[in-house]
Coordinates of C-alpha atoms and ligand atoms in Angstrom, one line a residue:
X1 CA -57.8 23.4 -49.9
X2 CA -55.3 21.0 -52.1
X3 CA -56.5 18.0 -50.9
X4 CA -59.9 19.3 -52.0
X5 CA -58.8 20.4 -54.9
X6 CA -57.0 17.1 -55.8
X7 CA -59.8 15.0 -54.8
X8 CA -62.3 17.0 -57.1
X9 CA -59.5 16.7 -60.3
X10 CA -59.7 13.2 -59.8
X11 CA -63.6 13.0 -60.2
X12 CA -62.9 14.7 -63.4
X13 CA -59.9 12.7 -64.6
X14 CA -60.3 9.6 -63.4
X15 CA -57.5 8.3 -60.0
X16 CA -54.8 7.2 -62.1
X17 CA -54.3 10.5 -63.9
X18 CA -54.2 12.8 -60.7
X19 CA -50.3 12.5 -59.6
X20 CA -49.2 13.3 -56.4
X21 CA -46.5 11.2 -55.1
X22 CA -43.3 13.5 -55.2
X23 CA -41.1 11.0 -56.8
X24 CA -43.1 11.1 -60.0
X25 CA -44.1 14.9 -60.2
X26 CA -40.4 15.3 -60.2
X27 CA -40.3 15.0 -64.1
X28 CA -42.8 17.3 -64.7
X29 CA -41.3 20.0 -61.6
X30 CA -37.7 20.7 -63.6
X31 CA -37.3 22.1 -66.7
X32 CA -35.2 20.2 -69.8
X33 CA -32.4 22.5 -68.5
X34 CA -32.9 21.8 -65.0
X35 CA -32.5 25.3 -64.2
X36 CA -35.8 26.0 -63.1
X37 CA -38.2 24.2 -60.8
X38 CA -40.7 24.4 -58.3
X39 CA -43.4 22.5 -56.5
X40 CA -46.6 21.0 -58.0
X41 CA -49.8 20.9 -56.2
X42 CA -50.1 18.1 -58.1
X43 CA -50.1 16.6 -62.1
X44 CA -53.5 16.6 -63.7
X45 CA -53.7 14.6 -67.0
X46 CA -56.6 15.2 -68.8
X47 CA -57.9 13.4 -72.4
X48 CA -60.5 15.5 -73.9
X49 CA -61.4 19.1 -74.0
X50 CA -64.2 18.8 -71.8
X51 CA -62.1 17.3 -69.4
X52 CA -59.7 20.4 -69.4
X53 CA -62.5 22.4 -69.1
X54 CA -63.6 21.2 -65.9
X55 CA -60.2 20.8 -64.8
X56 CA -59.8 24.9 -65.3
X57 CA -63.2 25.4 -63.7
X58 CA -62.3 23.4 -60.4
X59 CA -58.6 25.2 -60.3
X60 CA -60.4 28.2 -60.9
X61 CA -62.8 27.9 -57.9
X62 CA -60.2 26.7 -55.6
X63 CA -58.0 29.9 -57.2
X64 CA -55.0 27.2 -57.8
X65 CA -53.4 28.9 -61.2
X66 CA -52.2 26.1 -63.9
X67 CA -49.5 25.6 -65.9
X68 CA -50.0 23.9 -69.1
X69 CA -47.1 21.4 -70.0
X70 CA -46.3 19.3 -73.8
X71 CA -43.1 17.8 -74.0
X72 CA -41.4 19.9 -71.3
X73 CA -38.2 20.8 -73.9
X74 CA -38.9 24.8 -73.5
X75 CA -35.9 26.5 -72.3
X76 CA -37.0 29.6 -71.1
X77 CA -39.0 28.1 -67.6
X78 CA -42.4 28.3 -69.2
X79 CA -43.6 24.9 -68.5
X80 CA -42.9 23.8 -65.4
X81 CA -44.6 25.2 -61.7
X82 CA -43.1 28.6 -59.9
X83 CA -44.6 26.7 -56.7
X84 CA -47.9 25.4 -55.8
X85 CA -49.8 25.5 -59.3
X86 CA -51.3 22.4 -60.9
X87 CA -49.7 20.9 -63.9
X88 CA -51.7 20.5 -66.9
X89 CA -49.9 17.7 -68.6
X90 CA -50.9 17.5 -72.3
X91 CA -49.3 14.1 -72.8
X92 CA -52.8 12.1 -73.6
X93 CA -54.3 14.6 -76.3
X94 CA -51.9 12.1 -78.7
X95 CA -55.0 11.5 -81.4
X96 CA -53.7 11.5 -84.9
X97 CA -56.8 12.3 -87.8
X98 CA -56.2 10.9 -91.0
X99 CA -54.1 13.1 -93.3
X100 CA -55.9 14.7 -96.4
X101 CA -54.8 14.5 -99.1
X102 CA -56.7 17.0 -100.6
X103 CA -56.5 19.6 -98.6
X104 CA -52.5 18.6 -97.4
X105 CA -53.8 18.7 -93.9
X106 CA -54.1 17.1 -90.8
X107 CA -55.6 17.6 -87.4
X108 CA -53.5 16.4 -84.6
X109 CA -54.0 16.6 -80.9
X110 CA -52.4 18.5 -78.5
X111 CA -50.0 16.0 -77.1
X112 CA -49.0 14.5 -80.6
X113 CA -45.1 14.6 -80.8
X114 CA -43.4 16.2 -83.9
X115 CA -41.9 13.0 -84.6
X116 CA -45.1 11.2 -84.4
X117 CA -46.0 13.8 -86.4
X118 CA -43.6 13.7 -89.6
X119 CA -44.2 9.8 -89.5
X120 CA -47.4 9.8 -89.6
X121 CA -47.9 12.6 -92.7
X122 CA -45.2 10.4 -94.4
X123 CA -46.8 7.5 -93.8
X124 CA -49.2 9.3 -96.5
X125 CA -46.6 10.8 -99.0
X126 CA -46.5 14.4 -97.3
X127 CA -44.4 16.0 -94.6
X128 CA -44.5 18.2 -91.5
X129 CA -42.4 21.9 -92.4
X130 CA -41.3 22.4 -88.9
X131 CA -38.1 20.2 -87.5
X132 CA -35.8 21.0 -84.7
X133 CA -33.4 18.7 -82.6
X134 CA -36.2 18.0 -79.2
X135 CA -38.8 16.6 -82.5
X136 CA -39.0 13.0 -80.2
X137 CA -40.6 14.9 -77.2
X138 CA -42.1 18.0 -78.3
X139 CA -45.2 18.3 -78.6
X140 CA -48.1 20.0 -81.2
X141 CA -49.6 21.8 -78.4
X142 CA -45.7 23.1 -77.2
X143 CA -44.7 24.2 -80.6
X144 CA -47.8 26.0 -81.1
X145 CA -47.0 27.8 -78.1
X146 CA -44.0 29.3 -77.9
X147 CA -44.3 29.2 -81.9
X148 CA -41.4 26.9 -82.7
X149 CA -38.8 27.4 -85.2
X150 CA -36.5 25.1 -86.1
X151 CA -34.5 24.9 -89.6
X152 CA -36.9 24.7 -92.0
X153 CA -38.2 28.7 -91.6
X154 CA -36.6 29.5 -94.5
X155 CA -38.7 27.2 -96.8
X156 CA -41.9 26.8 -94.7
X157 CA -42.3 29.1 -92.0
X158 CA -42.8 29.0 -88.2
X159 CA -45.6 27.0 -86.6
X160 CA -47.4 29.9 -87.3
X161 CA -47.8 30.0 -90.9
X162 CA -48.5 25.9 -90.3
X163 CA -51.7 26.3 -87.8
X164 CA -55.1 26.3 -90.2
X165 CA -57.4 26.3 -86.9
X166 CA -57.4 24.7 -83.6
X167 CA -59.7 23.9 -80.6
X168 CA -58.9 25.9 -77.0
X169 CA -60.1 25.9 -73.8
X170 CA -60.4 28.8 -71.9
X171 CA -59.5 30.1 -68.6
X172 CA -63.7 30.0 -67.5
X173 CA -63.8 26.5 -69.3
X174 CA -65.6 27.6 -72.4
X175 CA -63.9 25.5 -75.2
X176 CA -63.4 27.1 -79.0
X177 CA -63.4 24.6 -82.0
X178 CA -61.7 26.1 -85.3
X179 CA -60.6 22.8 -86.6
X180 CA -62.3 23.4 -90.9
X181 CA -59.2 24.0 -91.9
X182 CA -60.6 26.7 -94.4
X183 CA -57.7 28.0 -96.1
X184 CA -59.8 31.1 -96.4
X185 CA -61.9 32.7 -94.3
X186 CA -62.7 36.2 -93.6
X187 CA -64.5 36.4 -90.9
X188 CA -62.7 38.7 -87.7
X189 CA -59.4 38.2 -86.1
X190 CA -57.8 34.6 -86.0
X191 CA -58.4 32.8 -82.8
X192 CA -55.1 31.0 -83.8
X193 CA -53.2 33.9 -84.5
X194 CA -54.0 34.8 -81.2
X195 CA -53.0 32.4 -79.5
X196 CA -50.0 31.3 -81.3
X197 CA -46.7 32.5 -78.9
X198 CA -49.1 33.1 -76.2
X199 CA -46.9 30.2 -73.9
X200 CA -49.8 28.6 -72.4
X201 CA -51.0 32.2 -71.1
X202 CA -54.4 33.0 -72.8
X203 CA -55.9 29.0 -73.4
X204 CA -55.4 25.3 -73.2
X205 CA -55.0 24.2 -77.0
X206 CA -55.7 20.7 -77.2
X207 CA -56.1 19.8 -81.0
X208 CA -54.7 21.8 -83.9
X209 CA -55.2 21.9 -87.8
X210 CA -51.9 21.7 -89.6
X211 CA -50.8 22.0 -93.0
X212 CA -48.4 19.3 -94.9
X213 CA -46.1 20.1 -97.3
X214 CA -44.5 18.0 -99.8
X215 CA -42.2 15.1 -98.7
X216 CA -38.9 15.5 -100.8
X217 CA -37.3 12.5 -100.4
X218 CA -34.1 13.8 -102.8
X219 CA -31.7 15.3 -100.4
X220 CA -28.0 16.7 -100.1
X221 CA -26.1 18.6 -97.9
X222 CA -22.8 20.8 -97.6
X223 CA -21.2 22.3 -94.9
X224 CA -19.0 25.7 -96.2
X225 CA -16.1 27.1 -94.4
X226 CA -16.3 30.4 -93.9
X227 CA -13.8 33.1 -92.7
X228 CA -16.0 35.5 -91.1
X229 CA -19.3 35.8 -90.3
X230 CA -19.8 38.6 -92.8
X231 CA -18.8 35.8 -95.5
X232 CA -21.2 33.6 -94.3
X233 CA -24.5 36.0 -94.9
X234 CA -22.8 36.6 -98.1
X235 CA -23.6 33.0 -99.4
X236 CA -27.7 34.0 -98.7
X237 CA -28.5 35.6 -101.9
X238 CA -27.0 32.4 -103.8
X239 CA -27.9 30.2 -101.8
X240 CA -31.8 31.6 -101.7
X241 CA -31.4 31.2 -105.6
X242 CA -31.5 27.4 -105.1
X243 CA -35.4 26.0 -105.8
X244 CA -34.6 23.0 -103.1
X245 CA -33.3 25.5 -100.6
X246 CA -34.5 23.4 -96.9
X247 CA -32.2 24.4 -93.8
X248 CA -29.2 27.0 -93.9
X249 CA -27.9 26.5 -90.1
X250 CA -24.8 28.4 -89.0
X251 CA -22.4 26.6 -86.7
X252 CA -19.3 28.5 -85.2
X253 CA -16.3 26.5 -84.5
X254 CA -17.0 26.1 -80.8
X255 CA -20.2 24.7 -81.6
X256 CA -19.2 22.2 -84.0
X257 CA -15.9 20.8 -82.2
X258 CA -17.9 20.2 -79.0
X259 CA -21.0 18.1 -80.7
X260 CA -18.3 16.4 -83.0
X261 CA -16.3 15.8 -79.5
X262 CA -19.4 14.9 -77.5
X263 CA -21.0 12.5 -80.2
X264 CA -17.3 10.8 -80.7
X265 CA -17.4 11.6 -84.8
X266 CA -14.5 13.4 -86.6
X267 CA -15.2 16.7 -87.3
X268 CA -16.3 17.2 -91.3
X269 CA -14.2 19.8 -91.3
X270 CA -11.4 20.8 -89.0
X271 CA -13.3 23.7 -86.2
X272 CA -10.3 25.5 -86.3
X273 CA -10.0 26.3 -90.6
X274 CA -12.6 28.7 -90.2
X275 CA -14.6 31.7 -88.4
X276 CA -18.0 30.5 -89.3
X277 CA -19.9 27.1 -90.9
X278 CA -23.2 27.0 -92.8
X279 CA -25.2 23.8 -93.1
X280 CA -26.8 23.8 -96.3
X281 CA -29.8 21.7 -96.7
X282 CA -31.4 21.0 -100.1
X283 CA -34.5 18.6 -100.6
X284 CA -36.5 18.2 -103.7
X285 CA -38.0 15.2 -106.0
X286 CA -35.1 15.4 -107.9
X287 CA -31.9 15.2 -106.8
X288 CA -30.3 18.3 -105.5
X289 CA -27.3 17.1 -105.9
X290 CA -26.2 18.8 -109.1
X291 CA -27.2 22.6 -108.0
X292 CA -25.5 22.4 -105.0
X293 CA -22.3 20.6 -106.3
X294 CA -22.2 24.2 -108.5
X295 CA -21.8 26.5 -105.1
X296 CA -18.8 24.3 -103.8
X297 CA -17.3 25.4 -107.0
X298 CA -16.6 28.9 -105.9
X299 CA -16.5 28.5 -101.9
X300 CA -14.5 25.6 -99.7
X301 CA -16.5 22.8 -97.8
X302 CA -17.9 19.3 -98.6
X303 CA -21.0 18.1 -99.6
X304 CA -22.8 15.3 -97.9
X305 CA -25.5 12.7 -99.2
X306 CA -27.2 9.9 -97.3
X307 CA -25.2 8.6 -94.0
X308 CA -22.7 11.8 -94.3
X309 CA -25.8 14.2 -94.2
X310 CA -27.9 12.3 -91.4
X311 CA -23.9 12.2 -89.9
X312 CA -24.3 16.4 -90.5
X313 CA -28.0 16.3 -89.1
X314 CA -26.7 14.7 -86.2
X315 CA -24.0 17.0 -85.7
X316 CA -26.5 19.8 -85.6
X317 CA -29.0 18.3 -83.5
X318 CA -26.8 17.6 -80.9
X319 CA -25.2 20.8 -80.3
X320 CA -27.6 21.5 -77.7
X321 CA -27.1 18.7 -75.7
X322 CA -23.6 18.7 -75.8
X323 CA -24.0 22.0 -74.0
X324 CA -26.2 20.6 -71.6
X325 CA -23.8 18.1 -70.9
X326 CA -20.8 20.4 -70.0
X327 CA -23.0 22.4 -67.5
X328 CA -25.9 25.1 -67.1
X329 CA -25.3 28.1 -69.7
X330 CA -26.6 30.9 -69.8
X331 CA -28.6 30.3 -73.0
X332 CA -30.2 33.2 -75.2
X333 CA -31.9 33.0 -78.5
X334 CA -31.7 36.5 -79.9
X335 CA -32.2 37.5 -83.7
X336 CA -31.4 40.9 -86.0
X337 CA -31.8 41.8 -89.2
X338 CA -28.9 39.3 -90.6
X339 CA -27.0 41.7 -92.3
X340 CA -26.6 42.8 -88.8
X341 CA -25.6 39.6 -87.6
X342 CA -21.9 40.1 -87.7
X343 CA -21.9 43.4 -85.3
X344 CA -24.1 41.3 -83.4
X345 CA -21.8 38.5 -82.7
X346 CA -18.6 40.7 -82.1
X347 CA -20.7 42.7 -79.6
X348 CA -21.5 39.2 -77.7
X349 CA -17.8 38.2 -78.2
X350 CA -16.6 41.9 -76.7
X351 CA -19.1 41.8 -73.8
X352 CA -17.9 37.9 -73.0
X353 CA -14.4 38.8 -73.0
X354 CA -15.1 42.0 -71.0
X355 CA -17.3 40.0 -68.2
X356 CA -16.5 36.7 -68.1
X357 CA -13.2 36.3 -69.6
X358 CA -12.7 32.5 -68.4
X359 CA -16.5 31.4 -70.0
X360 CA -16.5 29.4 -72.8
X361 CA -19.2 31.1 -75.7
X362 CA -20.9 28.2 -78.1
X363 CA -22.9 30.3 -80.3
X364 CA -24.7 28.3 -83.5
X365 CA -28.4 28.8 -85.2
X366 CA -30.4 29.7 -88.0
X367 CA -28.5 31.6 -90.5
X368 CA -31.3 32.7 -92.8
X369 CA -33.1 33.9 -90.1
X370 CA -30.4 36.1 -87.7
X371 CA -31.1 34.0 -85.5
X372 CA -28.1 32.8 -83.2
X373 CA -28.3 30.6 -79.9
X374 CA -25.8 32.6 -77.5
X375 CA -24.8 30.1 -75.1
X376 CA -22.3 31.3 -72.1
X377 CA -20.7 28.2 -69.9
X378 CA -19.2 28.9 -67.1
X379 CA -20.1 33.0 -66.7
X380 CA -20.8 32.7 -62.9
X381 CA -21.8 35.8 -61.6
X382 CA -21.7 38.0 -64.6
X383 CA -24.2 35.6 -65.9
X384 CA -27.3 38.8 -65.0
X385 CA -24.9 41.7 -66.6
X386 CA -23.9 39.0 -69.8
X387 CA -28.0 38.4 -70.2
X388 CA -28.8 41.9 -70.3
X389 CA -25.7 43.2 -72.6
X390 CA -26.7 40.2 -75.1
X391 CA -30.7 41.1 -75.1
X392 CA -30.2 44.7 -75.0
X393 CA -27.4 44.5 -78.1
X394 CA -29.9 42.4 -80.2
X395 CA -33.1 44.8 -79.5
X396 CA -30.3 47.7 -80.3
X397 CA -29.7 46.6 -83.7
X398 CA -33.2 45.7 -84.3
X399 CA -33.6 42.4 -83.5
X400 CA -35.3 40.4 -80.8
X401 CA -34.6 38.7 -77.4
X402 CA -36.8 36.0 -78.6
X403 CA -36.6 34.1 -82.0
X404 CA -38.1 31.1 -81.7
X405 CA -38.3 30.0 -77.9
X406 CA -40.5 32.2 -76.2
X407 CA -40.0 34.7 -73.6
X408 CA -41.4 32.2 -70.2
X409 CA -40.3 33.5 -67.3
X410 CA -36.6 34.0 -68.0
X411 CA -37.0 37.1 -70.1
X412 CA -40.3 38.3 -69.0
X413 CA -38.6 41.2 -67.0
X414 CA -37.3 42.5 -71.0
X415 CA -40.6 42.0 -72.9
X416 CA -41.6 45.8 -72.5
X417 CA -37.8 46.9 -73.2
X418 CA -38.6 44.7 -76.4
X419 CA -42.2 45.1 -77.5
X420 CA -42.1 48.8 -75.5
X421 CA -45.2 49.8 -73.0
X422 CA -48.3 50.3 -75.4
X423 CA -47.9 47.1 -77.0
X424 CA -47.5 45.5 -73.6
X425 CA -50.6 47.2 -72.2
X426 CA -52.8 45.4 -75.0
X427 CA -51.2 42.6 -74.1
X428 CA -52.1 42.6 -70.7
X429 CA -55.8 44.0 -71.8
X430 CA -55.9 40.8 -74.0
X431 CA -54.9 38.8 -71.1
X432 CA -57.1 40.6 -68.6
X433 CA -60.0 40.0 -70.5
X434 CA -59.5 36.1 -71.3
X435 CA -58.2 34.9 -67.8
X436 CA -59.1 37.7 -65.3
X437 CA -58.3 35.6 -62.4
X438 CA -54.5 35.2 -63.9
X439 CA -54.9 31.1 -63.9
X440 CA -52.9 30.5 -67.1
X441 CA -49.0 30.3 -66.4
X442 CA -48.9 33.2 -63.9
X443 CA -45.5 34.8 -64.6
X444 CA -44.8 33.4 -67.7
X445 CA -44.6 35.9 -70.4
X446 CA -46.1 39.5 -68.7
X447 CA -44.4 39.8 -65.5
Ligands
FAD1 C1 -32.4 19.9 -77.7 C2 -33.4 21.0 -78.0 C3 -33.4 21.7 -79.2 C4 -34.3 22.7 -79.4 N1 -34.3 23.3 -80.6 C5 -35.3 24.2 -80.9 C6 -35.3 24.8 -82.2 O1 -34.5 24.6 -83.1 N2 -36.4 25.7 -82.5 C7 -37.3 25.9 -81.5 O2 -38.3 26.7 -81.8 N3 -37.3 25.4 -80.3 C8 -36.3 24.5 -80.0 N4 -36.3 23.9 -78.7 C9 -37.2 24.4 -77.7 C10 -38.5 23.5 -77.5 O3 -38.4 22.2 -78.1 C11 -39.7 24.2 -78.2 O4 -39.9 25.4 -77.5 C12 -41.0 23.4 -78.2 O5 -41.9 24.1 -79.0 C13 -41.6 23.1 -76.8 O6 -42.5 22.1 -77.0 P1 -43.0 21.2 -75.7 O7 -44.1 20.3 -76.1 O8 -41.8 20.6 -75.1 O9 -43.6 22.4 -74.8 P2 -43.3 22.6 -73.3 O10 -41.9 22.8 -73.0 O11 -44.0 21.6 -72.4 O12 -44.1 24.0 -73.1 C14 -43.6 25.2 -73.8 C15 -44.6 26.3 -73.5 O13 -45.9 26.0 -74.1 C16 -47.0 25.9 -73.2 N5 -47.8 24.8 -73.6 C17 -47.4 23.5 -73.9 N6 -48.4 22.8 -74.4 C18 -49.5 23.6 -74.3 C19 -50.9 23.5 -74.7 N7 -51.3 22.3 -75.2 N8 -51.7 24.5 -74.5 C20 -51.3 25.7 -74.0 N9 -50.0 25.9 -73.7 C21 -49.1 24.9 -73.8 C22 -46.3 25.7 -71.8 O14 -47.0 26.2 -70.8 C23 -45.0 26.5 -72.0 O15 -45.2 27.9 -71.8 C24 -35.3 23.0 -78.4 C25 -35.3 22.3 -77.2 C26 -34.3 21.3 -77.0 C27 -34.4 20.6 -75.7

């Protein structure tokens, strides 16, 4: 039946674009973590829509599910194959329209990086809201998604509130274009709203509608030493006084001594003068220099323009990798209320000391939002009981197991503990009634 099935895709797709030597499937069979994997039937790389759409019909016939793949940076297993599925790889769908101006929009394929992205709406004076550390390999369609994050929620948004339309192709091959742009429409439930968070479950997006935002190319940072957590939220009233407010990241001491160790830099500040750092980021047409200078008055840290902030940027960026380089962690990406961030975090501290004594934590992530990467190295086999006393302390407190990442296939077991049973049951009505045959990312998302 697969070599059917493989000789049928490559009608569709052309030879070339049909992989199926192991060595080069490999890439798209392991996760950026390398902590999941599993066997293709075989890569498919499609160009346009109606190209998917055959693809999905001739998977469908031959009842081979697919799994949709961007830049493959997701880290909770939602891109890559459980065993014997075909990869959708969205790396061709990389067509850029041009940007308007008047309408501060732009339609970009699927495949499109975020980098590509950014350079492309500044290329035309304007800028892309949504930036986080994997922007050189992930992709439109990706951040769409698993509705991507990053540090500029606090200005801008999630992908969400970025996505003015987009074209989708469903699970029976019918393709949906919503690509006007209309900033307002009234006319039944958003197709994109839908289909925002839905991890590749519910369609094939191949070309989205995105808003631009201003490019401000005035820029300054600080970090702030803080001693406690609690300290730290403190500064978000002031801080969400400033008009050039971009990024507040939070970076706990662990986190910044192992990027500064990992990248080779000196520290900014010494990881061991405080409980807690926040990243300010300001950007504007003017400089932001002066209103930002004026909260360093009152609280200790330095502030850092041109190399020193891209040296900060850096810093931040790579705190993820440097944790990838020390091992597999247990990673979560929790968020609460943030005045509830603090009980939060000593909660995750207790149950760390309690179950793994001998793991190292590396917590850091998106202060304005309560949203903190939890990151375990070394918990061996109290990883399971460490997983389920973080997610079931953030849901607790009001928060979610899921802040920006998406919920794949490592947290799929917890979406009803999250969302609890009657939103789960539309769920799975919505899901029933799109892909009946379950050929969109079996697994990922409702178990
Ligand atoms: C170093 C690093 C830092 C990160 N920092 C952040 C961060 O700050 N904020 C954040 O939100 N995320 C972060 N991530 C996670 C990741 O980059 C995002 O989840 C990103 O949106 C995934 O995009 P991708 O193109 O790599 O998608 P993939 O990993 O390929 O796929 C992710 C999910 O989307 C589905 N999918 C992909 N493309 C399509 C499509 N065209 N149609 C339908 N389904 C599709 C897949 O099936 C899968 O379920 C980080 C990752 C890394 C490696």
């Amino acid at each position: 039946m697969s070599a059917r099935l493989v000789s049928r895709l490559r009608d569709v797709v052309g030879d070339a674009h049909v992989l199926t030597d192991a060595d080069v499937r490999a890439g798209y069979e392991t996760d950026w973590l390398r902590k999941w994997h599993g066997t293709a039937c075989c890569v498919v790389r499609p160009a346009t829509a109606s190209e998917v759409a055959a693809v999905l019909v001739e998977c469908s016939a031959a009842s081979v599910a697919v799994v949709p793949q961007g830049g493959n940076t997701g880290l909770v297993g939602g891109s890559v194959p459980r065993g014997g599925e075909v990869v959708l790889s969205m790396q061709r769908f990389t067509a850029l329209g041009a940007v308007d101006g008047a309408a501060h929009q732009v339609t970009a394929g699927a495949g499109v990086t975020i980098e590509s992205l950014q350079r492309h709406a500044r290329a035309a004076g304007l800028d892309f809201a949504v930036d986080w550390g994997a922007r050189a390999t992930a992709t439109v369609g990706g951040a769409v998604n698993t509705n991507a994050g990053g540090s500029r929620v606090v200005r801008f948004g999630t992908m969400r509130a970025q996505v003015m339309g987009l074209q989708a192709v469903f699970a029976d091959g019918s393709v949906v274009t919503q690509l006007d742009g209309l900033p307002k429409e009234t006319a039944g439930p958003s197709l994109a709203g839908l289909l925002v968070g839905s991890e590749g479950t519910l369609a094939v997006v191949t070309a989205v509608r995105l808003r631009l935002v201003p490019w401000y190319r005035e820029t300054a940072a600080a970090l702030v030493a803080c001693d406690s957590l609690a300290q730290a939220v403190g500064l978000l009233p002031r801080l969400r006084a400033l008009a050039s407010l971009d990024a507040v990241e939070l970076l706990l001491p662990e986190a910044l001594s192992l990027a500064c160790h990992a990248l080779d830099v000196a520290p900014p500040l010494d990881p061991a003068s405080a409980a807690a750092f926040v990243m300010v980021d300001c950007a504007a047409h003017d400089d932001p220099q002066g209103e930002l200078a004026e909260l360093l008055i009152d609280e200790r840290g330095v502030l850092a323009v041109g190399a020193q902030r891209e040296l900060l940027y850096r810093i931040r960026d790579h705190v993820t990798i440097a944790i990838g380089a020390r091992g597999m962690p247990l990673k979560l990406d929790v968020a609460v209320p943030v005045h509830r961030l603090d009980e939060l975090m000593a909660q995750v501290r207790a149950l760390v000391a309690n179950l793994a004594p001998t793991a190292q934590l590396v917590a850091f992530g998106h202060l304005a939002e309560g949203n903190v990467h939890v990151n375990v190295l070394g918990a061996g086999e109290a990883e399971a009981s460490l997983r389920d006393g973080v997610l079931g302390a953030a849901i607790a407190l009001g928060g979610t197991i899921s802040a920006e990442h998406g919920i794949g296939i490592a947290k799929a077991d917890w979406l009803e503990r999250l969302k609890g049973p009657a939103a789960v049951a539309v769920m799975r009505a919505v899901k029933q009634s799109l892909d009946p045959h379950g050929m969109l990312n079996p697994g990922v998302l409702l178990t």
